[in-house]
Coordinates of N, CA and C and ligand atoms in Angstrom, one line a residue:
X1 N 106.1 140.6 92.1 CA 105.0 140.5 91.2 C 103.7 140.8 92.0
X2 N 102.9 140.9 91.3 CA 101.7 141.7 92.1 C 100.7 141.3 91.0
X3 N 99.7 140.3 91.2 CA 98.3 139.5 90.5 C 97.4 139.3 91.6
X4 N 96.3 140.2 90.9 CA 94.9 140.7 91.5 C 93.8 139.7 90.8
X5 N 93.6 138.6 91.8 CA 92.7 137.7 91.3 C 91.0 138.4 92.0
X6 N 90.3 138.2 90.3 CA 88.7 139.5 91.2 C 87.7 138.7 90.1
X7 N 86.7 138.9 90.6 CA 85.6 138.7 90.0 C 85.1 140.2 89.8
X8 N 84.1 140.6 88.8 CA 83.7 141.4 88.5 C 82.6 142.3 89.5
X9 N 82.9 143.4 89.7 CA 81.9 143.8 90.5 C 82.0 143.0 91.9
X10 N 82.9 142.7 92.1 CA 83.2 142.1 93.9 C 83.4 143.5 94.4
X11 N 84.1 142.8 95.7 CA 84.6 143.8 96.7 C 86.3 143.8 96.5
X12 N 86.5 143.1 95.6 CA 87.6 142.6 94.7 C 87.8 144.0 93.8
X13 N 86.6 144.7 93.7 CA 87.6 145.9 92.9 C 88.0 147.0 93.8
X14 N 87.6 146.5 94.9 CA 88.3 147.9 96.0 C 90.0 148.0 96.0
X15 N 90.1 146.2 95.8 CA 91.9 146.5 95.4 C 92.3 147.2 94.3
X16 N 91.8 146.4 93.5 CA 91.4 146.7 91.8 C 92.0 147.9 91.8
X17 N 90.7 149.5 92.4 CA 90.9 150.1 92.1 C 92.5 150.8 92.9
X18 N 92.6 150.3 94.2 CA 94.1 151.4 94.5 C 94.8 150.7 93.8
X19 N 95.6 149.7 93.5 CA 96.2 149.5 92.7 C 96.2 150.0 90.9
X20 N 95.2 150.2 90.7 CA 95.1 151.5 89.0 C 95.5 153.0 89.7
X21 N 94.9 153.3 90.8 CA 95.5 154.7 91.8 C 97.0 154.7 91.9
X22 N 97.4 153.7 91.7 CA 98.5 153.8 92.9 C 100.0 153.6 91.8
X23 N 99.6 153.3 90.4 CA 100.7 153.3 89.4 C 101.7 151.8 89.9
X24 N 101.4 151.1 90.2 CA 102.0 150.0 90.6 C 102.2 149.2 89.6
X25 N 102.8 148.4 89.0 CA 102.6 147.4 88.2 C 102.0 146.4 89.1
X26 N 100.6 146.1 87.7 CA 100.0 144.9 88.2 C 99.6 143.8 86.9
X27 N 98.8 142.8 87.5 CA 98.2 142.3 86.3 C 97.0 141.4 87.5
X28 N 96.1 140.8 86.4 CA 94.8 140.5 87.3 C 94.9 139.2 86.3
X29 N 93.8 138.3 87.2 CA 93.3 137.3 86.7 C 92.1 137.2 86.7
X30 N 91.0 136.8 86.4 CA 89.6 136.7 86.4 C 89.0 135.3 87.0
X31 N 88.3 135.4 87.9 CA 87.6 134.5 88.9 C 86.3 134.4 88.5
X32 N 85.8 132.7 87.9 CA 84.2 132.7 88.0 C 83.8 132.2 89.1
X33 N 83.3 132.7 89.7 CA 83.0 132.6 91.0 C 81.7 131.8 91.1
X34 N 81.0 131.3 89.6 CA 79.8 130.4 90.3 C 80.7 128.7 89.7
X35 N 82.1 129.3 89.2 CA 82.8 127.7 88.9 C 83.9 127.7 89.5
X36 N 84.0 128.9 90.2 CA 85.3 128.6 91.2 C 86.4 128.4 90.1
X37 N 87.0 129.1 88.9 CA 87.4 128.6 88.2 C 88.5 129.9 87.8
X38 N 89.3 129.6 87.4 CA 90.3 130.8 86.3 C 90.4 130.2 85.5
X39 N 91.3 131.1 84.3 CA 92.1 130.7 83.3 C 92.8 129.3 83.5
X40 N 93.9 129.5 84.6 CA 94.4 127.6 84.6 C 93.6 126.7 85.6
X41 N 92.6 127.2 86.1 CA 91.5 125.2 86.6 C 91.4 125.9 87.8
X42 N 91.4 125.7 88.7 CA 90.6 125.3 89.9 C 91.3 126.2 91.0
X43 N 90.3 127.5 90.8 CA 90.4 128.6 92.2 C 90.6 128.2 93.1
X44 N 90.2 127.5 93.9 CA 90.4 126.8 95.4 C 91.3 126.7 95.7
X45 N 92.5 126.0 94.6 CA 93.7 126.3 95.0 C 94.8 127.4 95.1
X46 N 93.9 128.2 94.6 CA 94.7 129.3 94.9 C 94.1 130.3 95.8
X47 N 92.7 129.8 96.3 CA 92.5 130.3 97.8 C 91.7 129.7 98.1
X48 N 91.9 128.8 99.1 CA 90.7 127.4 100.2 C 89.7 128.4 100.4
X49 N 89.9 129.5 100.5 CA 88.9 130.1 101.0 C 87.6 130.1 100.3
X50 N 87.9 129.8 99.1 CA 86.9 130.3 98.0 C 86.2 131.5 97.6
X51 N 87.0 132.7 97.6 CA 86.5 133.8 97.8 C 87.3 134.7 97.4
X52 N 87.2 136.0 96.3 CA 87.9 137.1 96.0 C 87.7 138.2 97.1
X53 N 89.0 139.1 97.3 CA 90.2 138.9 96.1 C 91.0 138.3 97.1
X54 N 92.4 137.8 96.3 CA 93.4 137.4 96.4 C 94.4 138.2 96.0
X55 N 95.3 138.5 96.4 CA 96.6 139.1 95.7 C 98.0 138.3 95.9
X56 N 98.2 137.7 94.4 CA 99.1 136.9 94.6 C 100.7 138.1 94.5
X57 N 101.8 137.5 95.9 CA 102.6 139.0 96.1 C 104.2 138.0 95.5
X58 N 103.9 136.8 95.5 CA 105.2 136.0 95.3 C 104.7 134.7 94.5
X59 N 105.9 134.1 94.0 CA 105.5 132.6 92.9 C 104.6 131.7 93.9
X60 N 104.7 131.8 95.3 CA 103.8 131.3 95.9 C 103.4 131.7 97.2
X61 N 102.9 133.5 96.9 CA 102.7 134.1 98.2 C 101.5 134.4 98.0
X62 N 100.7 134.1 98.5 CA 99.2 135.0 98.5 C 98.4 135.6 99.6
X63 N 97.7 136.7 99.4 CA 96.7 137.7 100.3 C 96.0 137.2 100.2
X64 N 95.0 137.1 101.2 CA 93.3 137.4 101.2 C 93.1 138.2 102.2
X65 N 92.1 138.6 102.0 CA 90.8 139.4 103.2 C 91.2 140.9 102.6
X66 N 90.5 141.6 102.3 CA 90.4 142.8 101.5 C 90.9 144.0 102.5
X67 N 90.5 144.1 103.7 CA 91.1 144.7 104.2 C 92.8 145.0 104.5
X68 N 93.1 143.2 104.3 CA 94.7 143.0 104.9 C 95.4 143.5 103.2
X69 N 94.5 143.2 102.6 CA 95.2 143.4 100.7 C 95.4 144.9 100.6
X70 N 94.1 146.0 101.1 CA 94.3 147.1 100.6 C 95.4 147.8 101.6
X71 N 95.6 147.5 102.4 CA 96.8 147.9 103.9 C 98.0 147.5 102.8
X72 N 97.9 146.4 102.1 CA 99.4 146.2 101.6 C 100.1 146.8 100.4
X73 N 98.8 147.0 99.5 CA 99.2 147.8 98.5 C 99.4 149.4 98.5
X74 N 99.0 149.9 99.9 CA 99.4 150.9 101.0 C 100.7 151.2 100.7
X75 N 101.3 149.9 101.5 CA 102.8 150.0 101.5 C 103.4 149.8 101.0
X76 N 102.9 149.3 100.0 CA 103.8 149.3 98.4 C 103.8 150.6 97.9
X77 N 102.6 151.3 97.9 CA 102.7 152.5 97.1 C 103.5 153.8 98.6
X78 N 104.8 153.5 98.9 CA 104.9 154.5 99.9 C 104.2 154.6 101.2
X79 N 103.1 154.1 101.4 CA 102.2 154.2 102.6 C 101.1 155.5 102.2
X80 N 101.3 155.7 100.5 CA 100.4 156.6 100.2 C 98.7 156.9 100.6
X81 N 98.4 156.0 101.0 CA 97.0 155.7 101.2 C 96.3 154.9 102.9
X82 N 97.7 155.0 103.7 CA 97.8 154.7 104.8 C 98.0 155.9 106.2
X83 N 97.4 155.9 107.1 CA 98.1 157.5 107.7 C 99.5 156.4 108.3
X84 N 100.5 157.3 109.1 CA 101.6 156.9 109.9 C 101.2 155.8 110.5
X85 N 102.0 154.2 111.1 CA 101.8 153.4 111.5 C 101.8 153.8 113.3
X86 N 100.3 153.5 113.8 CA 100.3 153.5 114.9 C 99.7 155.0 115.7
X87 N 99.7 156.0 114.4 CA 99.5 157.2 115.3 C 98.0 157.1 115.1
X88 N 97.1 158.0 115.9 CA 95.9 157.9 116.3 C 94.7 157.6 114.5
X89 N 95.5 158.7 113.9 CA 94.9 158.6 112.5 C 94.8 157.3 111.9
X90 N 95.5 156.5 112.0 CA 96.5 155.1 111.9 C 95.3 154.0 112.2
X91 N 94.9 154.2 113.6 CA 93.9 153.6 114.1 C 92.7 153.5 113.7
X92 N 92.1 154.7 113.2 CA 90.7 155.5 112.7 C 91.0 154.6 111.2
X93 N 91.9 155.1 110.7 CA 91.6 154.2 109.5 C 91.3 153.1 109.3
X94 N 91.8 152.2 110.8 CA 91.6 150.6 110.5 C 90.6 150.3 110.8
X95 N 89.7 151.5 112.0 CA 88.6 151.2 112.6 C 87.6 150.9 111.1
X96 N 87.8 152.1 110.2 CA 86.8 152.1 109.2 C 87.1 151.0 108.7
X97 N 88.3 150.7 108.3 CA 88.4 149.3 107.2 C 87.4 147.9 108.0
X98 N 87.9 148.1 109.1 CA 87.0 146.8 109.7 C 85.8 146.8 109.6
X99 N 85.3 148.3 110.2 CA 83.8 148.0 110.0 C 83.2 147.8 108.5
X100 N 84.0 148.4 107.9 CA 83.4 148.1 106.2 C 83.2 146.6 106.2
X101 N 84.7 146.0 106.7 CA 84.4 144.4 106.3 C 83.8 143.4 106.7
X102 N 83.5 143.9 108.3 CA 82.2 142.8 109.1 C 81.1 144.0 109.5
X103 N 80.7 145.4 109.2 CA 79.5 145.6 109.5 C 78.7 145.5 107.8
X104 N 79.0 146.0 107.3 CA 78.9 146.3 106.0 C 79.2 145.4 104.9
X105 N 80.2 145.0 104.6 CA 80.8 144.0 103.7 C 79.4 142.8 103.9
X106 N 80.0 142.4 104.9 CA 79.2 141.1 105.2 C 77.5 140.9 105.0
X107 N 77.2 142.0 105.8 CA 75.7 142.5 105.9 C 75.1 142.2 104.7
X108 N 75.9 142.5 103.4 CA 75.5 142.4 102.2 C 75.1 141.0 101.8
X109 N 75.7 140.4 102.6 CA 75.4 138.2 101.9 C 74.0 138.0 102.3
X110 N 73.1 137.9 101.4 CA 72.0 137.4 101.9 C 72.1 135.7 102.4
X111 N 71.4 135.5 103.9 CA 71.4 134.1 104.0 C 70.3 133.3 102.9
X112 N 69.6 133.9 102.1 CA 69.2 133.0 101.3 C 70.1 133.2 100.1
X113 N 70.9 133.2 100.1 CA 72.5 133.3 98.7 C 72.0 131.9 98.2
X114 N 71.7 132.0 96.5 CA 71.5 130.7 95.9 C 72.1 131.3 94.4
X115 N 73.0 130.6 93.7 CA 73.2 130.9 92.7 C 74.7 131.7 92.6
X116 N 74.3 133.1 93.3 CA 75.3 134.1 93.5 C 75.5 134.6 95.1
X117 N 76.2 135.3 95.7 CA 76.1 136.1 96.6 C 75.2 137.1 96.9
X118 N 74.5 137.6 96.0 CA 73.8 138.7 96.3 C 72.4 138.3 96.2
X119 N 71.9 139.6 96.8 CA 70.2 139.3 97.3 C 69.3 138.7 96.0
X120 N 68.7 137.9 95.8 CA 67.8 137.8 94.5 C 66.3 137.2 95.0
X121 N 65.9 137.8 96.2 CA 64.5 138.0 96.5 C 63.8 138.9 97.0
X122 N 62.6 139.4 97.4 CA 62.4 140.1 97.6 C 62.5 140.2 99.5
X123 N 62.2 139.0 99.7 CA 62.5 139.4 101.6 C 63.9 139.2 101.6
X124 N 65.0 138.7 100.8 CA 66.6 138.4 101.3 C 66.5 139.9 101.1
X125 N 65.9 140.8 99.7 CA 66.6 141.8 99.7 C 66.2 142.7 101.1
X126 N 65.1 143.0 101.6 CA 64.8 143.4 102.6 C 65.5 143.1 104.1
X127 N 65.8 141.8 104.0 CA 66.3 141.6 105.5 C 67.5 142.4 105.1
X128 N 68.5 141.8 104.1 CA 69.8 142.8 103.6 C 69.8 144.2 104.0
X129 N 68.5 144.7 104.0 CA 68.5 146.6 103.8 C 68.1 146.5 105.8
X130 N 67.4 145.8 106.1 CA 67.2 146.1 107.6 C 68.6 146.2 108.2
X131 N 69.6 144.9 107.8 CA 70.7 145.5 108.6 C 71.9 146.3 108.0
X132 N 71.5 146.6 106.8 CA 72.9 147.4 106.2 C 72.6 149.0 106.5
X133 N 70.7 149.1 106.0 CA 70.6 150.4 106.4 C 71.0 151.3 107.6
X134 N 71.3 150.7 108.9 CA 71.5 151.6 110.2 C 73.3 151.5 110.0
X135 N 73.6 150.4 109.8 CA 75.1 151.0 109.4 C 76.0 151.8 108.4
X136 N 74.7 152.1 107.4 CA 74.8 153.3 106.3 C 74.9 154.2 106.6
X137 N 73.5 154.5 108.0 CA 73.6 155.4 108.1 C 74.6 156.3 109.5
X138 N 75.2 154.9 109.7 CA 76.3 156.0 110.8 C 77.6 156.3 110.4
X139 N 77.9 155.9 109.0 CA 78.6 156.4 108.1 C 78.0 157.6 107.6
X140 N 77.1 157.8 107.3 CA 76.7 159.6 106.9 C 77.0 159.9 107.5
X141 N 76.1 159.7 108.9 CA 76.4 160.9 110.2 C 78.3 161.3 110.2
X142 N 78.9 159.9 110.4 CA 80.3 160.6 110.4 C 81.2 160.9 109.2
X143 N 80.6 160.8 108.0 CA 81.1 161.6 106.9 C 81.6 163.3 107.0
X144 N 82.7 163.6 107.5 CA 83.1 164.9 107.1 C 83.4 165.6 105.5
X145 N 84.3 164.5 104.8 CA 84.5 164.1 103.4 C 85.9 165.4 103.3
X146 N 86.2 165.0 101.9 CA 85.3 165.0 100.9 C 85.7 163.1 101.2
X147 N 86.5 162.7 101.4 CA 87.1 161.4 101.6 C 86.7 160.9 103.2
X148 N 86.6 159.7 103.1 CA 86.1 159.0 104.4 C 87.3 159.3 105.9
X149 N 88.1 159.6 105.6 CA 89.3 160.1 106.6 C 89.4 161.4 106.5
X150 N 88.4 162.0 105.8 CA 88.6 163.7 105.3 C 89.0 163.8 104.2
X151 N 90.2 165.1 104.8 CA 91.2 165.7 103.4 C 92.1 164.7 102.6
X152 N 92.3 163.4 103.1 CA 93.5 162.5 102.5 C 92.8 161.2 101.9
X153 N 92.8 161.3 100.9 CA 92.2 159.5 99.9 C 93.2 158.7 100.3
X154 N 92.2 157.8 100.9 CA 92.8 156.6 101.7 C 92.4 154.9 101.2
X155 N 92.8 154.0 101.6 CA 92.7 152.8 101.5 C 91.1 152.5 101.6
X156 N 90.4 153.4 102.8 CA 88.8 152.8 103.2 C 88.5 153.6 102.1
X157 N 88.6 154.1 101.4 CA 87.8 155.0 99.9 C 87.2 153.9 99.0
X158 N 88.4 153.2 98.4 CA 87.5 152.2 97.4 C 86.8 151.0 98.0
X159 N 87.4 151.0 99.1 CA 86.0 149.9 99.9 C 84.9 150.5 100.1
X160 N 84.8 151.5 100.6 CA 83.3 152.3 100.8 C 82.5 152.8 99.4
X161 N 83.4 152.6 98.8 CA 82.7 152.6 97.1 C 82.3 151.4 96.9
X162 N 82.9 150.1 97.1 CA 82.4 148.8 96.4 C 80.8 148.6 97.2
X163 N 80.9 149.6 98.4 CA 79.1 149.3 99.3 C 78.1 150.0 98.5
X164 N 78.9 151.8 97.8 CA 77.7 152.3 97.5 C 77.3 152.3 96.3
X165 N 78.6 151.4 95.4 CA 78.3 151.1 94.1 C 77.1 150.1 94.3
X166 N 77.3 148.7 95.1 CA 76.0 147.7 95.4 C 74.7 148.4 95.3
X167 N 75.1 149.4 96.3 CA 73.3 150.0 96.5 C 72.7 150.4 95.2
X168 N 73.8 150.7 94.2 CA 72.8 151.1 92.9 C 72.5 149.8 92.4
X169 N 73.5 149.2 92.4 CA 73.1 147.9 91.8 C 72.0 146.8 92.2
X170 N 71.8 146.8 93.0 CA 70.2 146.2 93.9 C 69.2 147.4 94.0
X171 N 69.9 148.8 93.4 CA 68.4 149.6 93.3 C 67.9 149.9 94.5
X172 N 68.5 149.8 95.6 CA 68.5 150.4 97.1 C 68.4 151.8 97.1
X173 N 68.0 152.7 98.0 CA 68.1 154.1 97.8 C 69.4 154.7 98.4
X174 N 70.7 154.7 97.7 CA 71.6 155.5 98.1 C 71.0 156.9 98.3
X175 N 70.1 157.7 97.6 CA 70.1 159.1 97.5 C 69.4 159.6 99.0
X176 N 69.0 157.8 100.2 CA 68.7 158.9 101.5 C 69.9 159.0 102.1
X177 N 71.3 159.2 101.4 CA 72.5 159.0 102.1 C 72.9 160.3 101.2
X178 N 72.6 161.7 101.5 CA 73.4 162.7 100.3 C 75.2 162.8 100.7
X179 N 75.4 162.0 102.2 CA 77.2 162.4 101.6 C 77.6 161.2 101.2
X180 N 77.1 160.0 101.0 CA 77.5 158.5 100.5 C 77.4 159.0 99.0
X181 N 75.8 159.7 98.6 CA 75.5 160.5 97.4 C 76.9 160.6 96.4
X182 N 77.3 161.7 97.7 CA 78.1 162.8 96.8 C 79.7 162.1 96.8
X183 N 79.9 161.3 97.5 CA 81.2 160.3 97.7 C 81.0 159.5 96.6
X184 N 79.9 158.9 96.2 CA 80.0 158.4 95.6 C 80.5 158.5 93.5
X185 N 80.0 159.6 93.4 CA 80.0 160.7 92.9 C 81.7 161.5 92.6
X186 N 81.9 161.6 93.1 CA 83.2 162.1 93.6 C 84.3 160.9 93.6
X187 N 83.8 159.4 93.8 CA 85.0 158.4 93.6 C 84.8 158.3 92.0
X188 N 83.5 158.3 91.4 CA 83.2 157.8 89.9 C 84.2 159.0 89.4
X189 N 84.2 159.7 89.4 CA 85.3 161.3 88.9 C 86.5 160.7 88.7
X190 N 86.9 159.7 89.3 CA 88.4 159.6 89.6 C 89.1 158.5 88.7
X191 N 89.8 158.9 87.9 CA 90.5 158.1 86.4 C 90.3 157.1 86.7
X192 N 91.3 156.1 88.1 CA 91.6 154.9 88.4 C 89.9 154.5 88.6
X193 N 89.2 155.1 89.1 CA 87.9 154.2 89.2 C 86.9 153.8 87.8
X194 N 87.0 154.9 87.0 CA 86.7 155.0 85.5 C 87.2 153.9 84.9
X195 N 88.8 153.8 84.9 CA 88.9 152.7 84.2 C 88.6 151.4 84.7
X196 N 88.9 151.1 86.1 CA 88.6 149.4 86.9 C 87.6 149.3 86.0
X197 N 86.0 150.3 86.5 CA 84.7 150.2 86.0 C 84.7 149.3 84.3
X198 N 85.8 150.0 83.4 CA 85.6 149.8 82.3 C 85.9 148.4 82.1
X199 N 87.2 148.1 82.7 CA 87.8 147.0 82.6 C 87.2 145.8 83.1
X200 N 86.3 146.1 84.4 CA 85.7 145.3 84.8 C 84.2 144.5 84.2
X201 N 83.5 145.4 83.7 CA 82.8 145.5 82.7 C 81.2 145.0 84.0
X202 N 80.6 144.1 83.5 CA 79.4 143.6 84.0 C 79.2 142.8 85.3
X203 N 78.8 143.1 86.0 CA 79.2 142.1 87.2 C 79.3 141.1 86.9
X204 N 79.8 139.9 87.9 CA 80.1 138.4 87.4 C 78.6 138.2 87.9
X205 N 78.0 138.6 88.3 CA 76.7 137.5 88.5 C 75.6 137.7 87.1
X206 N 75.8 138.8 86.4 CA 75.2 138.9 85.2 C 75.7 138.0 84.1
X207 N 77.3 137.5 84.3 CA 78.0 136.7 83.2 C 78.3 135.4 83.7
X208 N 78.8 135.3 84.9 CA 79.3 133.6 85.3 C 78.2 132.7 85.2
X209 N 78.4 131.6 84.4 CA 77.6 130.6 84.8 C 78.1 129.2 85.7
Ligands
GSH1 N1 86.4 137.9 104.3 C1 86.6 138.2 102.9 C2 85.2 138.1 102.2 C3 85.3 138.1 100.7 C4 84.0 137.9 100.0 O1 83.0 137.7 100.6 N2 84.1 137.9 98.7 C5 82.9 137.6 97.8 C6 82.8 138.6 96.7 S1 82.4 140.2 97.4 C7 83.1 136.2 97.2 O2 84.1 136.0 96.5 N3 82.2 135.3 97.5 C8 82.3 133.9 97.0 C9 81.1 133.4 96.3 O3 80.2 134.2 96.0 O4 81.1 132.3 95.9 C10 87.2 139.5 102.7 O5 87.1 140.4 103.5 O6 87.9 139.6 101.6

């Protein structure tokens, strides 16, 4: 079994989406994340952490940490979205997944978070862009593309989408990034991301109360 517990507009759809990529049987559950709540009662217990995503893999097996989730549904799907275990490519890939998830990922939490996770002032949103901006931009610099590993769509693809989807969504200037631009652009093209998008609908911070 394979249940993708997400909130809307998280970093929760980077699973989201390889899993719709990846033809896997799945099914999802919906997280309100300002009640900590699902369909049957109380999130927490199905991750102390308090925090999407989750991927429940057994009646009582569960993932967290986005990076370790998208590595697994990797190997579910063939290792379609993983290079060879261990060979130098192998490495590069995880390099990106990590920095996504503590230079980037994180960078995003404003320390004045009230309400929701995301920035809702005008200096959170600024301190936010002082330090996300210089690690945006050493992803340009090393964008060869058309995919973040190059020629092969990989696992760091829909994470580096859930960053440059945010930037539109806080109204940040993605366009001084033209290959984040055009990645971005180029992930929206792609069925599986079309549909998450649909399915997912509105962020949870525009709906949860
Ligand atoms: N270390 C975790 C961080 C996950 C995380 O920060 N998730 C956010 C959504 S993007 C969340 O659920 N925050 C809890 C909240 O806003 O209450 C990971 O890499 O998966």
């Amino acid at each position: 079994m394979l249940n993708l517990f997400y909130a809307s507009g998280t970093s929760a759809m980077a699973p989201h989406i390889l899993l719709q990529d990846s033809g896997l049987d799945f099914t999802t559950a919906k997280v309100n994340l300002d009640r900590k709540t699902w369909v049957q009662g109380d999130y927490n217990q199905i991750n102390e952490k308090s925090y999407v995503p989750t991927l429940q893999i057994g009646s009582d097996i569960y993932l967290s940490e986005c990076a370790v989730i998208l590595e697994y549904i990797s190997t579910l799907a063939d290792h379609r979205y993983t290079f060879q275990y261990a060979t130098p490519a192998y490495w590069q890939e995880r390099i990106w997944l990590n920095y996504i998830a503590t230079e980037l990922h994180k960078n995003f939490i404003s320390p004045f978070r009230h309400g929701n996770w995301l920035p809702n002032t005008a200096d959170s949103k600024q301190l936010v862009w002082t330090r996300v901006q210089p690690r945006l931009q050493y992803v340009e610099e090393h964008f060869t593309g058309p995919w973040l590993l190059g020629s092969r769509f990989t696992a760091a693809d829909p994470y580096l989408f859930v960053m440059t989807n945010w930037l539109q969504r806080l109204a940040y200037p993605l366009t001084s990034f033209p290959q984040l631009t055009a990645f971005d652009q180029r992930m929206r093209a792609r069925p599986s991301v079309q549909e998450v998008l649909q399915v997912e609908g509105k962020p949870h911070s525009l709906t949860d109360q």
